Amino acid sequence: MKSSVKTAGKIVKPIVFVVDDDSSVREALSSLIRSIDLSVETFSSAREFLQHKRPDIPACLVLDVRLPGLSGLDLQRELATPKNDIPIIFITGHGDVPMTVRAMKAGAVEFLTKPFRDQELLDAIQQAIERDRELLKRRSETAMLNALYQTLTPREREVMGLVVRGLLNKQIAGELGTSEITVKIQRGQAMKKMKAQSVPGLVRISEKLGHFNQS
Amino acid sequence: MPRKREHHFWRTAAECVAGLIALALITFVCFHARITVPTPTFLYLIVIVLLSLRGSFISSAVVSFAAVGCLDYFFVRPLFSFEVGDPIDLVAVIAFLTTSAVITQLVSRVRNLMQEKLERSETYLAEAQQLSHSGSFGWKVATGEISWSAETFRIFKFDQTKKPTMGLIFQRIHPEDAAFVKRAVETATQEAKDFQFEHRLLLPDGSVKYINVVAHAETNNAGALEFMGAVMDVTERKRAEDSLHDAQANLARIARLTTMGELTASIAHEVNQPLAAVVTNANACLRWLDRESPDLDEARDAIRRIIRDGNRGSEVIARIRAILNKETKPKEWLDINAVVRETIALTRVYLRDASLQTDLSPVLPVVLADRVELQQVLLNLMVNAIDAMKTVTDRPRVLRLQTESSDGGFILVVVQDSGIGLDQNQMDQIFEVFYTTKPQGMGMGLSISRSIIDSHGGRLWAEANDGSGAIFKFTLPVAEGGAA
């Protein structure tokens, strides 16, 4: 499995974050993960990890469930925002079923009980990194579309909003109190700026921007 | 006992003879000196009284009759005849006879009474000595003369015909205690002081007795030193103490197992953690070796970590084993802070529900103590503290451990929580056996903890926390001459 990505012509290794309060376990995990050519950064607590600035490369988190202070499951909840989302592999000394269910329901990639088979962990890590790569792609696409959206004038945004709701030019003009011809021009501008070839294309873009989620 | 009866007969005969000789002498002197009736009468009475005081009833009776005869024959007219001429003289003779009879009777009865009383009190004393397993002794130091009561003979398992000597005593004293006893006795004689000590006897049948010796020194007017004292057989008490001690140790072990049971998850974690690291390191090592160009440095590092973590795991197990199968080991010099840290290491996972604050004084003298027992006390107090904070949600759960030097040569250890706390009533009761505030509690932990601290010469008590929660404190005496 190829795990490197090309960014600005330079090969950047995906990064695996490890959070465990036991230094022996941290060191062992770090060595194992580095042996398959991935970068590793280790943290002894959830707080320490939260303070760390995440680089914009595919990454995943190997997380001990039982941590002093903020627990692994607490950290998972903290990270469950579109901005901070990162695939999580849980490891635990003794996982009980409810705990596993909770973690998996909240979107964990895998839940492993120590001591685990190395291949199991490494497979889970690869899977998590792939998932993050997708997330990253979607995130950068969204970021790009957002940038394009910012170039629209307020009136063009209004027109675009009404277009994707399926209104005709005439109806839009009525809604906004302008002429049909003005709407037609503004609509053309918005399509051009958003790089949409067709109305369905504009609808998809709008979806990606999350405009439908709000209404 | 025919022999005794024979002895008695000869004694009575001798008394009779002596009494009769005395009568003859008085009669001879008085007759030739022509002394009149009253004087020999009184002299005869004196002989009879003396004889009744010293001799038997029979001899005094015989002498009484002889005296009446003499009186009548030699002093009452007509002389040299047993006839009595004057009726007044008859009255005198009868009065004499009556008086002597009454005296003989009276003295004999008083003597019997005293004899009986003496015998009874001697029996009481002997019985009391036997019942209490205490014998008495006297020892005149200058002459070396030693006297023993029957019970002392019995305690030392010697026949009563033997004459007690120091040599005889040392035949019985346990060889391991002989030097110490010798020293103690020498000091006591040199300083003419009372002494008390406990030592063992090794009897010919191989059995061992524990005895307690108490003696009072007395110097008489002539300056001779004499000891009077008691030897008490305390073997049974000693055995009872030993079995009580065993029972307490077993109870403490059960309580320890219970506490450890509560800590199973924590302990499993402590063992599992290094194991997981070992397995992961071994896998990593294989991967470093299996690369196209094997990375030996990384592989070596991984193996070093395997060794380190393997050792860590076995240390954890050794620590747990020490607590579970505690053997009676002599007390050792301990750094109390090290004991606190070891206990924290065993309870780490259990302690996760609270934040742990430690304030361990870096300059503490060492204590002479039993490591496992102290760990047990700390474990107990820490588990209690965490349990007391389980239901607390409106304030931070804080477990605070503190060590410091305390006045009067003590070290103070404080275990403080922010839990539900104790009211005054509970404060008095928590140290009682079978008193518990926990649904699953046995009510043993604190009472055992207190007895452990007591046996170390320290004190364990509870106080209310200023804010909320409870504070448990215990002190341990600083080892003499020991410094950290």
XYZ file of C-alpha atoms in Angstrom:
699
model
C 0.000 0.000 0.000
C 1.381 3.366 -0.940
C 1.291 5.677 1.978
C 3.121 8.757 0.841
C 1.519 11.757 -0.761
C 3.049 14.392 -2.905
C 2.642 17.936 -1.673
C 4.373 20.746 -3.508
C 6.703 18.243 -5.190
C 8.066 16.867 -1.917
C 7.180 13.471 -0.412
C 5.489 13.929 2.960
C 4.926 10.919 5.199
C 1.507 10.653 6.789
C 1.695 11.191 10.511
C 0.406 9.024 13.337
C -0.312 10.633 16.683
C -0.038 8.399 19.726
C -1.625 9.376 23.055
C -0.853 7.020 25.965
C 0.164 7.833 29.524
C 2.616 4.938 29.715
C 6.014 5.832 28.328
C 6.935 2.191 27.603
C 3.860 1.764 25.441
C 4.498 5.103 23.700
C 8.073 4.176 22.833
C 7.088 0.716 21.585
C 4.262 2.055 19.417
C 6.494 4.771 18.043
C 9.122 2.225 16.981
C 6.553 -0.112 15.413
C 4.900 2.666 13.433
C 8.193 4.167 12.268
C 9.266 0.725 11.044
C 6.656 0.995 8.274
C 7.841 4.465 7.268
C 5.243 6.620 8.918
C 5.959 9.667 11.045
C 5.011 9.463 14.696
C 4.374 12.029 17.345
C 3.624 10.917 20.900
C 1.724 12.609 23.717
C 1.245 11.572 27.324
C -2.170 13.186 27.792
C -5.251 14.298 25.889
C -4.655 17.919 26.886
C -1.149 17.837 25.484
C -2.508 16.547 22.179
C -5.230 19.204 22.038
C -2.649 21.954 22.406
C -0.694 20.593 19.459
C -1.233 22.263 16.035
C -2.111 19.677 13.428
C -0.305 19.922 10.089
C -2.293 19.657 6.878
C -1.233 16.124 5.974
C -3.001 12.763 6.264
C -2.911 11.665 9.865
C -4.594 9.444 12.395
C -4.730 9.099 16.146
C -3.835 6.014 18.210
C -5.521 6.682 21.532
C -5.477 4.937 24.917
C -8.997 4.791 26.380
C -7.928 5.220 29.976
C -5.995 8.416 30.417
C -5.507 10.539 33.511
C -7.626 13.666 33.362
C -9.457 13.841 30.029
C -10.159 10.240 28.972
C -9.790 8.828 25.464
C -13.571 8.857 24.922
C -13.736 12.471 26.139
C -11.051 13.415 23.647
C -12.970 11.658 20.857
C -15.988 13.831 21.670
C -13.864 16.995 21.692
C -12.470 16.145 18.268
C -15.874 15.421 16.662
C -16.105 18.716 14.746
C -15.637 19.118 10.968
C -12.488 21.136 11.592
C -10.803 18.748 14.094
C -12.095 15.440 12.796
C -9.375 12.791 12.772
C -9.759 8.992 12.415
C -9.172 7.334 15.791
C -7.895 3.865 16.666
C -8.527 3.035 20.312
C -6.221 0.818 22.317
C -7.010 -0.333 25.822
C -5.731 -2.594 28.552
C -9.140 -4.141 29.111
C -11.983 -2.975 26.948
C -15.500 -3.774 27.987
C -18.304 -4.097 25.486
C -20.230 -0.877 26.294
C -17.015 1.116 26.031
C -16.207 -0.440 22.649
C -19.729 0.185 21.373
C -19.582 3.802 22.449
C -16.254 4.350 20.736
C -17.283 2.624 17.499
C -20.637 4.433 17.375
C -18.779 7.711 17.687
C -16.846 6.758 14.559
C -13.697 5.026 15.743
C -11.809 3.096 13.067
C -10.840 0.223 15.325
C -10.842 -0.796 18.991
C -7.856 -2.955 19.989
C -7.082 -4.636 23.301
C -3.490 -4.663 24.496
C -1.463 -6.636 23.717
C -2.676 -6.633 20.089
C -1.255 -8.211 16.948
C 0.986 -5.695 15.226
C -0.554 -6.350 11.803
C -3.981 -5.547 13.184
C -2.812 -2.175 14.412
C -0.862 -1.356 11.269
C -3.810 -2.306 9.033
C -6.067 -0.111 11.121
C -3.571 2.731 10.851
C -3.421 2.421 7.033
C -7.195 2.339 6.874
C -7.429 5.385 9.112
C -4.911 7.296 7.041
C -6.851 6.507 3.856
C -9.965 7.776 5.549
C -8.170 10.934 6.597
C -6.811 11.412 3.102
C -10.442 11.413 1.864
C -11.405 13.801 4.623
C -8.478 15.993 3.768
C -9.413 15.998 0.075
C -12.975 16.891 0.881
C -11.792 19.531 3.299
C -9.478 21.160 0.763
C -12.195 21.010 -1.923
C -14.608 22.665 0.445
C -11.985 25.226 1.310
C -11.469 25.966 -2.381
C -15.210 26.278 -3.082
C -15.537 28.482 -0.035
C -12.858 30.746 -1.459
C -14.748 30.958 -4.767
C -17.994 31.652 -2.925
C -16.317 34.551 -1.154
C -15.798 36.228 -4.579
C -19.586 36.447 -5.188
C -21.377 39.739 -4.519
C -24.175 39.594 -1.915
C -26.784 39.837 -4.684
C -25.096 37.027 -6.706
C -25.185 34.821 -3.528
C -28.887 35.545 -3.138
C -29.528 34.644 -6.772
C -27.440 31.457 -6.445
C -29.345 30.442 -3.348
C -32.658 30.810 -5.147
C -31.392 29.037 -8.298
C -30.318 25.934 -6.368
C -33.749 25.881 -4.706
C -35.095 25.375 -8.259
C -36.695 28.795 -8.901
C -36.979 30.127 -12.446
C -35.391 33.482 -13.450
C -38.819 35.092 -13.535
C -39.677 33.867 -10.062
C -36.311 35.045 -8.744
C -36.853 38.492 -10.254
C -40.238 38.620 -8.559
C -38.714 37.525 -5.255
C -35.916 40.071 -5.390
C -37.940 42.852 -7.061
C -35.619 43.224 -10.059
C -35.920 42.558 -13.758
C -35.579 39.135 -15.282
C -32.653 40.306 -17.375
C -30.680 41.444 -14.330
C -31.244 38.053 -12.710
C -30.045 36.327 -15.871
C -26.770 38.317 -15.822
C -26.182 37.777 -12.094
C -26.914 34.089 -12.463
C -24.391 33.804 -15.301
C -21.797 35.626 -13.171
C -22.361 33.304 -10.203
C -22.087 30.158 -12.386
C -18.868 31.476 -13.906
C -17.305 32.436 -10.620
C -18.254 29.094 -8.997
C -16.956 27.245 -12.068
C -20.270 25.427 -12.487
C -21.079 24.092 -15.949
C -24.764 23.523 -15.261
C -27.490 24.108 -12.707
C -27.104 20.550 -11.275
C -23.371 21.270 -10.959
C -24.168 24.425 -8.974
C -26.503 22.422 -6.761
C -23.717 19.916 -5.991
C -21.333 22.750 -5.125
C -23.916 24.263 -2.871
C -24.326 20.900 -1.171
C -20.579 20.614 -0.612
C -20.583 24.053 0.928
C -23.177 22.745 3.323
C -25.810 25.307 2.437
C -28.591 22.723 2.552
C -27.682 21.583 6.006
C -28.578 24.921 7.450
C -32.081 25.229 6.069
C 2.527 -44.071 108.230
C 3.879 -46.407 110.945
C 7.188 -44.709 110.857
C 5.709 -41.392 111.755
C 3.679 -42.944 114.565
C 6.792 -44.548 116.018
C 8.584 -41.247 115.881
C 5.653 -39.673 117.674
C 5.751 -42.298 120.426
C 9.411 -41.781 121.180
C 8.987 -38.079 121.218
C 6.102 -38.308 123.714
C 8.141 -40.701 125.877
C 11.065 -38.283 125.884
C 8.773 -35.410 126.848
C 7.317 -37.488 129.696
C 10.761 -38.325 131.004
C 11.908 -34.694 130.789
C 8.725 -33.521 132.574
C 9.101 -36.122 135.306
C 12.739 -35.203 135.860
C 11.733 -31.562 136.236
C 9.051 -32.613 138.780
C 11.561 -34.686 140.699
C 14.010 -31.781 140.850
C 11.373 -29.328 142.097
C 10.106 -31.854 144.654
C 13.641 -32.568 145.892
C 14.596 -28.910 146.273
C 11.320 -27.781 147.808
C 11.143 -30.756 150.181
C 14.641 -30.259 151.531
C 14.233 -26.520 151.750
C 11.003 -27.187 153.648
C 9.056 -24.899 151.406
C 5.318 -25.003 151.939
C 2.596 -26.110 149.540
C 1.879 -23.023 147.324
C 5.408 -22.702 145.913
C 5.849 -26.256 144.572
C 2.283 -26.071 143.326
C 3.084 -23.081 141.164
C 6.382 -24.538 140.047
C 4.573 -27.760 139.047
C 2.055 -25.693 137.080
C 4.879 -23.905 135.258
C 6.327 -27.283 134.226
C 2.918 -28.427 133.013
C 2.301 -25.219 131.070
C 5.730 -25.390 129.406
C 5.214 -29.022 128.554
C 1.797 -28.389 127.016
C 3.246 -25.535 124.965
C 6.101 -27.575 123.627
C 4.983 -31.183 123.886
C 1.990 -33.376 123.279
C -1.265 -33.669 125.183
C -0.382 -37.128 126.508
C 2.927 -36.095 128.066
C 1.379 -33.099 129.794
C -1.464 -35.287 131.113
C 0.987 -37.874 132.483
C 3.083 -35.160 134.131
C -0.057 -33.525 135.578
C -1.035 -36.734 137.370
C 2.499 -37.266 138.567
C 2.516 -33.705 139.915
C -0.716 -34.308 141.854
C 0.829 -37.455 143.256
C 3.993 -35.647 144.337
C 2.012 -32.820 145.850
C -0.105 -35.209 147.893
C 2.752 -37.468 148.915
C 5.426 -34.960 149.830
C 3.656 -31.766 150.763
C 0.130 -32.531 152.000
C -0.239 -33.850 155.531
C 0.017 -36.631 156.417
C 3.326 -36.694 154.572
C 4.546 -39.791 152.683
C 1.003 -40.969 152.207
C -1.556 -40.388 149.484
C -4.145 -39.704 152.101
C -5.413 -36.219 152.617
C -5.999 -35.296 156.231
C -7.381 -31.799 156.111
C -10.429 -31.263 153.854
C -8.975 -27.821 152.969
C -5.936 -29.595 151.523
C -8.245 -31.791 149.510
C -9.709 -28.655 147.959
C -6.182 -27.455 147.123
C -5.284 -30.779 145.478
C -8.503 -30.818 143.463
C -7.980 -27.167 142.461
C -4.487 -28.005 141.289
C -5.707 -31.010 139.345
C -8.461 -28.973 137.701
C -6.157 -26.073 136.857
C -3.552 -28.289 135.280
C -6.202 -30.173 133.326
C -7.740 -26.957 132.035
C -4.358 -25.498 131.099
C -3.358 -28.680 129.297
C -6.634 -28.759 127.435
C -6.600 -25.101 126.553
C -3.049 -24.996 125.356
C -3.522 -28.135 123.340
C -6.653 -26.769 121.715
C -4.998 -23.440 120.835
C -2.028 -25.313 119.459
C -4.199 -27.520 117.326
C -6.076 -24.512 116.066
C -2.901 -22.694 115.137
C -1.473 -25.804 113.579
C -4.589 -26.245 111.491
C -4.583 -22.606 110.452
C -0.957 -22.780 109.484
C -1.476 -25.968 107.559
C -4.476 -24.527 105.814
C -2.702 -21.349 104.798
C 0.239 -23.407 103.601
C -2.130 -25.519 101.536
C -3.771 -22.406 100.181
C -0.427 -20.926 99.260
C 0.738 -24.125 97.601
C -2.524 -24.435 95.717
C -2.473 -20.810 94.689
C 1.062 -21.236 93.469
C 0.101 -24.319 91.535
C -2.987 -22.711 90.031
C -1.182 -19.545 89.031
C 1.907 -21.459 87.940
C 4.011 -19.244 90.149
C 6.572 -20.532 92.551
C 8.380 -18.497 95.144
C 12.017 -18.451 96.039
C 14.479 -16.872 98.386
C 18.157 -16.393 97.735
C 20.773 -15.353 100.241
C 23.497 -14.050 97.981
C 26.415 -14.240 100.434
C 25.882 -17.872 101.440
C 24.418 -18.921 98.117
C 21.547 -20.499 100.019
C 18.449 -20.843 97.856
C 15.004 -21.934 98.994
C 12.203 -22.932 96.666
C 8.526 -23.547 97.072
C 7.035 -26.793 95.827
C 5.734 -25.065 92.703
C 9.172 -23.681 91.906
C 10.489 -27.236 92.039
C 7.676 -28.276 89.706
C 8.341 -25.432 87.270
C 11.998 -26.335 87.066
C 11.063 -30.029 86.952
C 13.313 -30.964 89.859
C 12.598 -33.395 92.655
C 11.929 -31.677 95.998
C 14.739 -33.634 97.648
C 17.294 -31.761 95.537
C 18.953 -28.769 97.079
C 18.432 -25.783 94.793
C 21.625 -24.089 93.659
C 22.580 -21.649 90.922
C 24.191 -24.543 89.077
C 20.939 -26.478 89.189
C 19.013 -23.485 87.854
C 21.414 -22.979 84.977
C 21.047 -26.657 84.049
C 17.491 -25.779 83.048
C 17.883 -22.334 81.495
C 17.714 -22.417 77.694
C 21.288 -22.246 76.336
C 20.340 -19.289 74.144
C 19.107 -17.344 77.176
C 21.787 -18.401 79.653
C 24.201 -15.561 78.915
C 21.477 -12.962 79.196
C 20.131 -14.362 82.467
C 23.629 -14.537 83.909
C 24.217 -10.912 83.003
C 20.878 -9.799 84.444
C 21.454 -11.631 87.725
C 25.000 -10.316 88.044
C 23.848 -6.753 87.518
C 21.062 -7.207 90.071
C 23.420 -8.575 92.728
C 26.054 -5.938 92.110
C 23.584 -3.108 92.344
C 21.378 -4.817 94.972
C 18.364 -3.942 92.886
C 15.027 -5.591 92.167
C 14.958 -7.494 88.927
C 12.453 -8.845 86.458
C 13.011 -10.635 83.209
C 11.590 -13.332 81.005
C 13.521 -16.288 79.708
C 13.103 -19.833 78.490
C 13.767 -23.147 80.168
C 14.882 -26.172 78.215
C 13.615 -29.211 80.091
C 15.191 -32.684 79.874
C 12.266 -33.931 77.754
C 13.130 -31.288 75.169
C 10.124 -29.085 75.850
C 10.510 -25.342 76.241
C 8.930 -23.265 78.984
C 8.698 -19.498 79.149
C 9.104 -18.113 82.632
C 8.885 -14.694 84.126
C 11.129 -14.003 87.105
C 10.454 -11.142 89.512
C 12.557 -10.536 92.589
C 12.793 -7.972 95.308
C 16.172 -7.165 96.827
C 16.505 -6.704 100.552
C 19.563 -5.999 102.639
C 19.332 -7.026 106.281
C 20.892 -5.200 109.238
C 24.101 -7.117 108.859
C 24.358 -5.930 105.257
C 23.690 -9.326 103.691
C 21.768 -9.164 100.422
C 18.762 -11.392 99.990
C 16.395 -11.704 97.075
C 12.808 -12.815 97.474
C 10.747 -13.380 94.446
C 8.501 -15.402 92.243
C 8.976 -17.535 89.183
C 5.956 -17.573 86.907
C 5.384 -20.133 84.188
C 4.011 -17.989 81.326
C 4.232 -20.664 78.626
C 0.480 -20.856 78.132
C 0.125 -17.091 77.984
C 2.988 -16.982 75.513
C 1.329 -19.638 73.347
C -1.962 -17.741 73.497
C -0.166 -14.559 72.516
C 1.494 -16.365 69.630
C -1.752 -17.806 68.341
C -3.466 -14.440 68.774
C -0.676 -12.908 66.776
C -1.080 -15.597 64.099
C -4.814 -14.994 63.985
C -4.282 -11.276 63.616
C -1.757 -11.849 60.857
C -4.227 -14.090 59.033
C -6.966 -11.527 59.428
C -4.673 -8.831 58.127
C -3.881 -11.058 55.170
C -7.560 -11.557 54.395
C -8.117 -7.821 54.588
C -5.132 -7.325 52.330
C -6.533 -9.807 49.829
C -9.851 -7.985 49.928
C -8.188 -4.661 49.292
C -6.138 -6.210 46.509
C -9.352 -7.647 45.113
C -10.734 -4.141 44.821
C -7.579 -3.209 42.977
C -7.659 -6.063 40.475
C -8.200 -3.782 37.487
C -5.420 -1.517 38.594
C -3.032 -4.392 39.152
C -3.940 -6.101 35.879
C -3.210 -2.833 34.121
C 0.166 -2.539 35.840
C 1.125 -6.023 34.634
C -0.434 -5.723 31.197
C 1.181 -2.434 30.322
C 4.807 -3.632 30.221
C 3.666 -6.888 28.569
C 1.964 -4.982 25.780
C 5.082 -2.884 25.357
C 7.242 -6.028 25.172
C 5.064 -7.591 22.483
C 4.941 -4.372 20.453
C 8.686 -3.845 20.745
C 9.339 -7.422 19.635
C 7.103 -6.930 16.597
C 8.797 -3.630 15.784
C 12.196 -5.291 16.125
C 11.230 -8.005 13.603
C 10.049 -5.336 11.203
C 13.286 -3.366 11.520
C 15.224 -6.571 10.772
C 12.966 -7.606 7.900
C 13.458 -4.388 5.978
C 15.348 -4.461 2.691
C 18.286 -2.950 4.515
C 17.808 -4.050 8.123
C 18.043 -1.199 10.618
C 20.117 -2.783 13.354
C 20.252 0.299 15.555
C 16.487 0.472 15.731
C 16.302 -3.292 16.312
C 18.823 -3.026 19.153
C 16.876 -0.178 20.734
C 13.716 -2.239 20.579
C 15.426 -5.193 22.263
C 16.796 -2.937 25.000
C 13.287 -1.731 25.641
C 12.061 -5.334 25.748
C 14.588 -6.093 28.480
C 13.688 -2.972 30.413
C 9.928 -3.541 30.193
C 10.268 -7.240 30.953
C 12.107 -6.362 34.138
C 9.522 -3.767 34.995
C 6.773 -6.372 34.635
C 8.510 -8.844 36.879
C 9.086 -6.124 39.468
C 5.382 -5.401 39.509
C 4.631 -9.085 39.994
C 7.209 -9.406 42.749
C 5.631 -6.459 44.512
C 2.158 -7.962 44.289
C 3.412 -11.334 45.421
C 5.079 -9.768 48.415
C 1.766 -8.251 49.441
C -0.302 -11.365 48.822
C 1.956 -13.956 50.439
C 3.445 -11.928 53.166
C 5.979 -13.863 55.162
C 6.912 -12.738 58.613
C 9.994 -10.756 57.917
C 11.973 -8.667 60.363
C 11.331 -4.953 60.212
C 13.673 -3.013 57.983
C 14.909 0.545 57.646
C 12.462 2.252 55.349
C 12.141 5.527 53.538
C 8.456 6.237 54.029
C 8.321 8.247 50.787
C 9.495 5.193 48.816
C 6.713 3.148 50.416
C 4.176 5.827 49.484
C 5.414 5.877 45.871
C 5.285 2.078 45.582
C 1.738 2.085 46.850
C 0.759 4.775 44.357
C 2.250 2.635 41.580
C -0.099 -0.222 42.504
C -3.175 1.968 42.637
C -2.577 4.203 39.643
C -5.571 3.087 37.653
C -7.779 3.055 40.732
C -6.673 6.589 41.489
C -7.575 7.875 38.044
C -11.026 8.956 39.118
C -9.416 11.586 41.295
C -6.495 13.902 40.969
C -3.577 12.919 43.101
C -1.489 15.507 44.900
C 1.666 14.476 46.694
C 3.628 16.571 49.105
C 6.424 14.328 50.299
C 9.033 15.949 52.493
C 12.452 15.345 50.917
C 14.290 15.281 54.241
C 12.784 12.534 56.361
C 14.572 10.228 58.750
C 14.113 6.490 58.166
C 11.669 4.369 60.129
C 12.085 0.795 61.309
C 8.999 -0.884 59.929
C 7.422 -3.716 58.031
C 7.185 -2.624 54.389
C 4.195 -4.748 53.433
C 2.240 -3.782 56.532
C 2.773 -0.092 55.854
C 1.746 -0.609 52.236
C -1.383 -2.301 53.500
C -2.259 0.676 55.692
C -1.635 3.122 52.853
C -3.563 0.985 50.346
C -6.461 0.819 52.741
C -6.526 4.554 53.396
C -6.166 5.398 49.698
C -8.879 2.994 48.549
C -11.178 4.365 51.269
C -10.448 7.920 50.139
C -11.257 7.132 46.495
C -14.420 5.268 47.503
C -15.507 8.265 49.592
C -15.195 10.496 46.524
C -17.066 8.252 44.066
C -20.372 10.058 44.461
C -18.853 13.536 44.552
C -19.682 15.579 41.437
C -19.977 19.168 42.637
C -16.315 19.684 43.509
C -12.927 18.413 42.386
C -12.038 14.934 43.653
C -8.640 15.374 45.203
C -6.556 12.786 47.017
C -3.668 14.353 48.838
C -0.741 12.419 50.279
C 1.667 14.170 52.550
C 4.661 13.172 54.629
C 6.467 15.351 57.119
C 8.566 15.322 60.248
C 6.537 15.662 63.393
C 7.406 16.666 66.950
C 8.831 14.196 69.406
C 10.718 12.035 66.920
C 7.808 10.990 64.744
C 7.042 10.998 61.042
C 3.540 12.080 60.113
C 1.729 10.672 57.090
C -1.483 12.371 55.943
C -4.074 10.938 53.552
C -6.684 13.568 52.741
C -9.700 13.366 50.446
C -12.504 15.638 49.312
C -15.144 12.915 49.646
C -18.358 12.655 51.595
C -16.540 13.006 54.914
C -17.333 11.638 58.365
C -19.565 12.949 61.103
C -18.447 12.946 64.714
C -20.292 9.705 65.413
C -18.630 7.870 62.586
C -15.261 9.305 63.540
C -15.505 7.391 66.826
C -16.747 4.169 65.281
C -14.799 3.700 62.077
C -11.882 2.061 63.858
C -14.109 -0.573 65.429
C -14.141 -4.043 63.929
C -17.105 -4.747 61.635
C -18.103 -1.092 61.457
C -18.345 -0.006 57.851
C -19.858 2.803 55.826
C -19.510 0.907 52.554
C -22.211 -1.400 51.190
C -19.660 -4.104 50.381
C -17.293 -3.319 53.245
C -16.208 -5.849 55.839
C -15.382 -3.278 58.478
C -11.925 -4.687 58.952
C -9.581 -2.373 57.095
C -9.288 0.494 59.523
C -9.229 -1.616 62.651
C -6.433 -3.688 61.163
C -4.635 -0.577 59.966
C -4.811 0.843 63.453
C -3.414 -2.323 65.017
C -0.583 -2.315 62.477
C 0.340 1.279 63.290
C 0.008 0.548 67.027
C 2.399 -2.358 66.701
C 4.887 0.029 65.115
C 4.623 2.337 68.110
C 2.676 4.956 66.186
C -0.882 6.263 66.159
C -3.627 6.354 63.511
C -6.587 8.707 63.736
C -9.148 10.562 61.638
C -9.998 14.236 61.420
C -12.617 16.199 59.528
C -11.341 18.056 56.492
C -11.734 21.857 56.657
C -13.773 21.991 53.481
C -15.275 18.597 52.841
C -13.985 15.059 53.087
C -11.851 13.345 55.663
C -8.244 13.351 56.768
C -6.503 10.262 58.075
C -3.203 10.703 59.807
C -0.715 8.297 61.238
C 2.590 8.685 62.969
C 5.593 6.381 63.059
C 8.456 6.710 65.491
C 11.745 7.647 63.883
C 14.281 4.842 64.172
C 16.834 5.619 66.841
C 20.134 6.663 65.364
C 18.699 6.325 61.865
C 18.945 9.204 59.451
C 17.910 9.313 55.837
